[in-house]
XYZ file of C-alpha atoms in Angstrom:
343
model
C -21.463 -6.193 28.523
C -17.668 -6.151 28.671
C -17.114 -8.817 25.982
C -19.342 -7.146 23.346
C -17.543 -3.845 23.983
C -14.151 -5.497 23.441
C -15.356 -7.199 20.248
C -16.863 -3.974 18.859
C -13.729 -1.966 19.653
C -11.439 -4.584 18.117
C -13.508 -4.677 14.909
C -13.287 -0.878 14.690
C -9.479 -0.989 15.140
C -9.073 -3.704 12.485
C -11.281 -1.747 10.062
C -9.067 1.312 10.511
C -5.963 -0.852 10.034
C -7.281 -2.201 6.740
C -8.157 1.339 5.600
C -4.641 2.591 6.424
C -3.104 -0.372 4.605
C -5.269 0.262 1.554
C -4.215 3.911 1.585
C -0.534 2.903 1.652
C -1.007 0.585 -1.328
C -2.944 3.292 -3.168
C -0.078 5.748 -2.674
C 2.386 3.197 -4.037
C 0.197 2.587 -7.084
C -0.206 6.334 -7.633
C 3.571 6.766 -7.510
C 4.068 4.047 -10.130
C 1.384 5.629 -12.352
C 3.244 8.950 -12.261
C 6.444 7.185 -13.318
C 4.569 5.320 -16.056
C 3.227 8.564 -17.496
C 6.704 10.105 -17.542
C 8.176 7.113 -19.395
C 5.227 7.018 -21.790
C 6.153 10.554 -22.731
C 9.780 9.505 -23.328
C 8.736 6.591 -25.563
C 6.251 8.781 -27.451
C 8.967 11.375 -28.126
C 11.327 8.624 -29.307
C 8.617 7.229 -31.570
C 7.972 10.613 -33.198
C 11.697 11.193 -33.624
C 12.386 7.835 -35.312
C 9.282 8.003 -37.504
C 10.334 11.459 -38.722
C 13.925 10.419 -39.409
C 12.778 7.258 -41.230
C 10.933 9.369 -43.821
C 13.880 11.572 -44.778
C 15.060 10.848 -48.354
C 18.700 10.698 -47.241
C 17.810 7.954 -44.747
C 15.606 6.013 -47.179
C 18.524 5.951 -49.627
C 20.641 3.996 -47.103
C 23.660 5.631 -48.727
C 26.251 6.097 -45.957
C 27.571 9.245 -47.659
C 24.124 10.821 -47.514
C 22.446 9.391 -44.387
C 25.253 9.328 -41.818
C 25.799 13.136 -41.836
C 22.060 13.666 -41.331
C 21.987 11.255 -38.389
C 25.052 12.945 -36.891
C 23.379 16.355 -37.091
C 20.182 15.104 -35.458
C 22.092 13.159 -32.813
C 24.040 16.266 -31.724
C 20.925 17.434 -29.853
C 20.132 13.969 -28.416
C 23.468 12.808 -27.034
C 22.457 13.409 -23.412
C 19.718 10.765 -23.552
C 20.444 8.557 -26.571
C 23.542 6.462 -27.307
C 23.492 6.571 -31.124
C 21.277 6.614 -34.189
C 21.808 3.867 -36.797
C 20.062 2.618 -39.912
C 20.227 -1.183 -40.161
C 19.567 -3.200 -43.313
C 17.674 -6.542 -43.190
C 20.993 -8.401 -43.430
C 21.978 -6.791 -40.067
C 24.537 -4.497 -41.717
C 24.683 -1.021 -40.176
C 24.378 1.198 -43.266
C 24.302 4.609 -41.526
C 25.465 5.813 -38.106
C 25.466 9.121 -36.246
C 28.761 8.159 -34.626
C 31.829 7.040 -36.603
C 31.787 3.287 -37.150
C 33.847 0.832 -39.280
C 32.119 -0.121 -42.563
C 30.240 -3.443 -42.643
C 29.664 -3.645 -38.902
C 26.723 -5.892 -37.962
C 23.929 -4.889 -35.610
C 24.103 -6.774 -32.306
C 20.355 -7.389 -31.804
C 19.006 -9.334 -34.810
C 15.830 -10.323 -32.948
C 14.863 -6.688 -32.538
C 15.609 -6.048 -36.225
C 13.394 -8.915 -37.350
C 10.643 -7.798 -34.975
C 10.445 -4.205 -36.174
C 10.554 -5.250 -39.865
C 7.798 -7.815 -39.316
C 5.513 -5.545 -37.282
C 6.168 -2.439 -39.416
C 5.767 -0.146 -36.425
C 7.702 1.446 -33.590
C 8.857 -1.028 -30.924
C 10.721 -0.986 -27.637
C 12.741 -4.177 -27.334
C 13.678 -4.160 -23.669
C 16.773 -3.569 -21.582
C 20.196 -4.522 -22.898
C 23.824 -3.440 -23.080
C 24.710 -1.465 -26.186
C 27.087 -3.352 -28.476
C 28.826 -0.124 -29.497
C 28.442 2.102 -26.405
C 28.712 -0.632 -23.750
C 26.016 1.185 -21.728
C 22.832 -0.221 -20.252
C 20.006 1.083 -22.386
C 16.531 0.508 -23.718
C 16.629 -0.114 -27.450
C 13.902 1.388 -29.661
C 13.375 1.036 -33.404
C 11.074 2.072 -36.243
C 10.833 0.725 -39.806
C 12.242 2.583 -42.794
C 9.770 2.088 -45.638
C 10.629 2.054 -49.321
C 8.618 3.738 -52.085
C 6.126 0.850 -52.218
C 5.617 0.815 -48.432
C 7.734 -2.271 -47.829
C 10.227 -2.150 -44.929
C 13.740 -1.855 -46.355
C 15.606 -1.184 -43.094
C 15.171 0.014 -39.510
C 16.205 3.172 -37.704
C 17.414 2.253 -34.199
C 18.458 4.152 -31.093
C 19.258 3.383 -27.482
C 17.772 5.368 -24.574
C 20.415 5.729 -21.878
C 19.709 4.136 -18.483
C 21.276 7.201 -16.872
C 18.644 9.401 -18.519
C 15.825 7.138 -17.342
C 17.236 7.252 -13.819
C 17.222 11.050 -13.929
C 13.480 10.883 -14.587
C 13.006 8.749 -11.471
C 14.903 11.323 -9.422
C 12.032 13.762 -9.873
C 10.032 11.897 -7.231
C 10.251 12.271 -3.480
C 10.323 8.639 -2.419
C 9.749 7.347 1.123
C 12.939 6.232 2.811
C 14.175 2.851 1.590
C 11.741 2.670 -1.323
C 12.655 2.391 -4.969
C 11.490 2.803 -8.526
C 12.882 0.726 -11.369
C 12.173 0.043 -14.995
C 11.884 -3.653 -15.916
C 11.157 -5.591 -19.081
C 9.361 -8.895 -19.654
C 12.615 -10.806 -19.156
C 12.977 -9.358 -15.652
C 15.926 -7.147 -16.598
C 15.941 -3.868 -14.730
C 17.136 -0.307 -15.069
C 17.569 0.821 -11.502
C 15.806 4.010 -10.553
C 15.902 6.472 -7.684
C 16.806 5.090 -4.285
C 17.432 1.641 -5.723
C 20.031 -0.925 -4.825
C 20.584 -4.155 -6.768
C 20.079 -6.455 -3.778
C 16.666 -5.015 -3.060
C 15.225 -5.876 -6.472
C 13.234 -9.082 -6.967
C 15.058 -11.712 -9.004
C 14.320 -11.648 -12.767
C 12.534 -15.002 -12.516
C 10.254 -13.569 -9.808
C 9.306 -10.669 -12.055
C 8.770 -12.959 -15.050
C 6.557 -15.285 -12.971
C 4.479 -12.367 -11.651
C 3.944 -11.004 -15.160
C 3.028 -14.450 -16.483
C 0.399 -14.946 -13.775
C -0.873 -11.364 -13.886
C 0.108 -10.837 -10.247
C 1.038 -7.163 -10.431
C 1.329 -6.734 -6.662
C 3.288 -9.048 -4.377
C 5.433 -9.276 -1.257
C 9.186 -9.473 -1.705
C 11.810 -10.421 0.891
C 15.231 -8.806 0.383
C 17.520 -10.001 3.146
C 15.632 -9.257 6.345
C 13.681 -6.400 4.780
C 10.167 -7.140 3.479
C 8.869 -5.078 0.556
C 5.516 -4.430 -1.045
C 6.080 -4.478 -4.833
C 3.757 -3.080 -7.503
C 4.267 -3.549 -11.260
C 2.603 -1.147 -13.701
C 2.792 -1.591 -17.483
C 3.950 1.288 -19.669
C 1.457 1.320 -22.523
C 1.911 -1.677 -24.814
C 5.706 -1.437 -25.024
C 6.428 -4.505 -22.906
C 8.076 -2.344 -20.233
C 6.992 -1.924 -16.630
C 7.584 0.424 -13.742
C 8.425 -1.456 -10.563
C 7.676 0.409 -7.335
C 8.823 -1.184 -4.075
C 8.063 0.108 -0.605
C 9.666 -1.364 2.544
C 6.827 -2.559 4.713
C 8.874 -1.860 7.807
C 8.610 1.860 7.077
C 4.873 1.865 6.404
C 3.000 -1.250 7.450
C 4.819 -1.748 10.764
C 3.622 1.616 12.173
C 0.088 0.749 11.042
C 0.371 -2.668 12.728
C 1.810 -1.082 15.862
C -1.098 1.355 15.954
C -3.533 -1.549 15.550
C -1.997 -3.429 18.480
C -1.931 -0.233 20.537
C -5.583 0.435 19.757
C -6.574 -3.096 20.732
C -4.535 -2.815 23.953
C -6.185 0.478 24.800
C -9.597 -1.027 24.079
C -8.908 -3.929 26.456
C -7.533 -1.605 29.123
C -10.402 0.868 28.839
C -13.013 -1.884 28.832
C -11.490 -3.585 31.857
C -11.255 -0.303 33.730
C -14.838 0.482 32.788
C -15.882 -2.958 33.984
C -14.051 -2.469 37.253
C -15.690 0.932 37.578
C -19.095 -0.665 37.092
C -18.354 -3.312 39.706
C -17.028 -0.749 42.171
C -19.983 1.503 41.473
C -22.352 -1.403 41.956
C -20.614 -2.214 45.241
C -21.030 1.291 46.631
C -24.301 2.281 45.020
C -26.284 -0.976 45.149
C -24.625 -3.825 47.001
C -23.602 -1.793 50.058
C -27.114 -0.328 50.654
C -28.626 -3.802 50.163
C -26.198 -5.150 52.721
C -27.227 -2.438 55.198
C -30.885 -3.215 54.568
C -30.327 -6.943 55.197
C -28.493 -6.210 58.451
C -31.280 -3.886 59.575
C -33.904 -6.572 58.854
C -31.826 -9.215 60.648
C -31.407 -6.948 63.685
C -35.090 -6.221 63.796
C -35.958 -9.928 63.545
C -33.447 -11.170 66.085
C -33.626 -8.413 68.678
C -37.191 -7.259 68.265
C -35.985 -3.710 68.326
C -37.261 -0.869 66.189
C -36.332 -1.213 62.538
C -33.544 1.266 61.744
C -32.040 1.750 58.284
C -29.546 4.391 57.176
C -30.742 5.650 53.779
C -27.582 7.683 53.065
C -26.363 6.952 49.529
C -28.984 4.273 48.924
C -30.726 4.094 45.508
C -34.346 5.357 45.579
C -35.721 1.861 45.053
C -33.909 0.479 48.126
C -34.838 3.544 50.187
C -38.516 3.069 49.229
C -38.289 -0.643 50.105
C -36.759 0.194 53.501
C -39.445 2.820 54.170
C -42.201 0.354 53.305
C -40.623 -2.294 55.548
C -40.327 0.263 58.367
C -44.001 1.155 58.016
C -44.991 -2.531 58.164
C -42.708 -3.065 61.135
C -44.258 -0.101 62.929
C -47.747 -1.510 62.242
C -46.654 -4.865 63.697
C -45.156 -3.143 66.743
C -48.344 -1.092 67.189
C -50.552 -4.215 67.071
C -48.246 -5.972 69.528
C -48.551 -3.051 71.926
C -52.360 -3.112 71.620
C -52.464 -6.839 72.388
C -50.220 -6.344 75.383
C -52.607 -3.628 76.603
C -55.623 -5.887 76.241
C -53.890 -8.679 78.129
C -53.046 -6.330 80.975
C -56.680 -5.220 81.191
C -57.851 -8.846 81.551
C -55.411 -9.419 84.347
């Protein structure tokens, strides 16, 4: 009976451990979803802004004298979260700029320019360092369409990494955990509570995205992390949420081991209690009964059994034996009487 009790208790403890672990992972996923929704809002606002600017006649003209003042006026209200607003021609020449810029300057990300002109829609091109501002940023662009609907240029801006980090700061993160924004190349904009050495290497992120493994274990020094990647819409950007397993899984594991230890201890104590109880409640009375029978057989004396504390079954057995013994003694006395009469 002891072994089944240990097995049943251990299974119960392991089931609770798995439930606690699932809850921890669910909380991490929920946290990343909240961050995703916040960044989706930022990208949607940027999309609306660029699409609106791209339709202004001054911008469509690509005349620096007409479009640059308009961009400067719009940018005045965006400087805290965007690095600049520029209109870039297909030949990579920056035709208009919200900030003063030398004439004929070329745009530093031709791949992004080709992409937005080819797709004819708003795009987010990933994390980079601004060629003009020198800041880490996420570049976003929308096409500027001519009268016949053909892309004639692109309106481009850069979302400051510092602004994105301020969005991460809105969350109360568990100690040692982090949120970061990463692109398909594994580049990262560090979020709240983050440190560079804790992040997975870019090649690790790229490999996980390529294989569709959006949750994995990551070792940073001696600290293990549980990492979850969550895509932000279809922009090719992801929220990375990392939780140190030492702060969450270790207590769950410790509780599991404690539960199993308590189960073993309780079961062993219960088993000892059963054995001790059997000794006092069953084995001891049986021993007294055997000694009483042996004394009766060897000495021929009257059968005497102390029923104190004996189970009812043993007491009934002793009473029945006593009755039989008394019958035998009575017959022996009768025979002795008959023999005396003959003499």
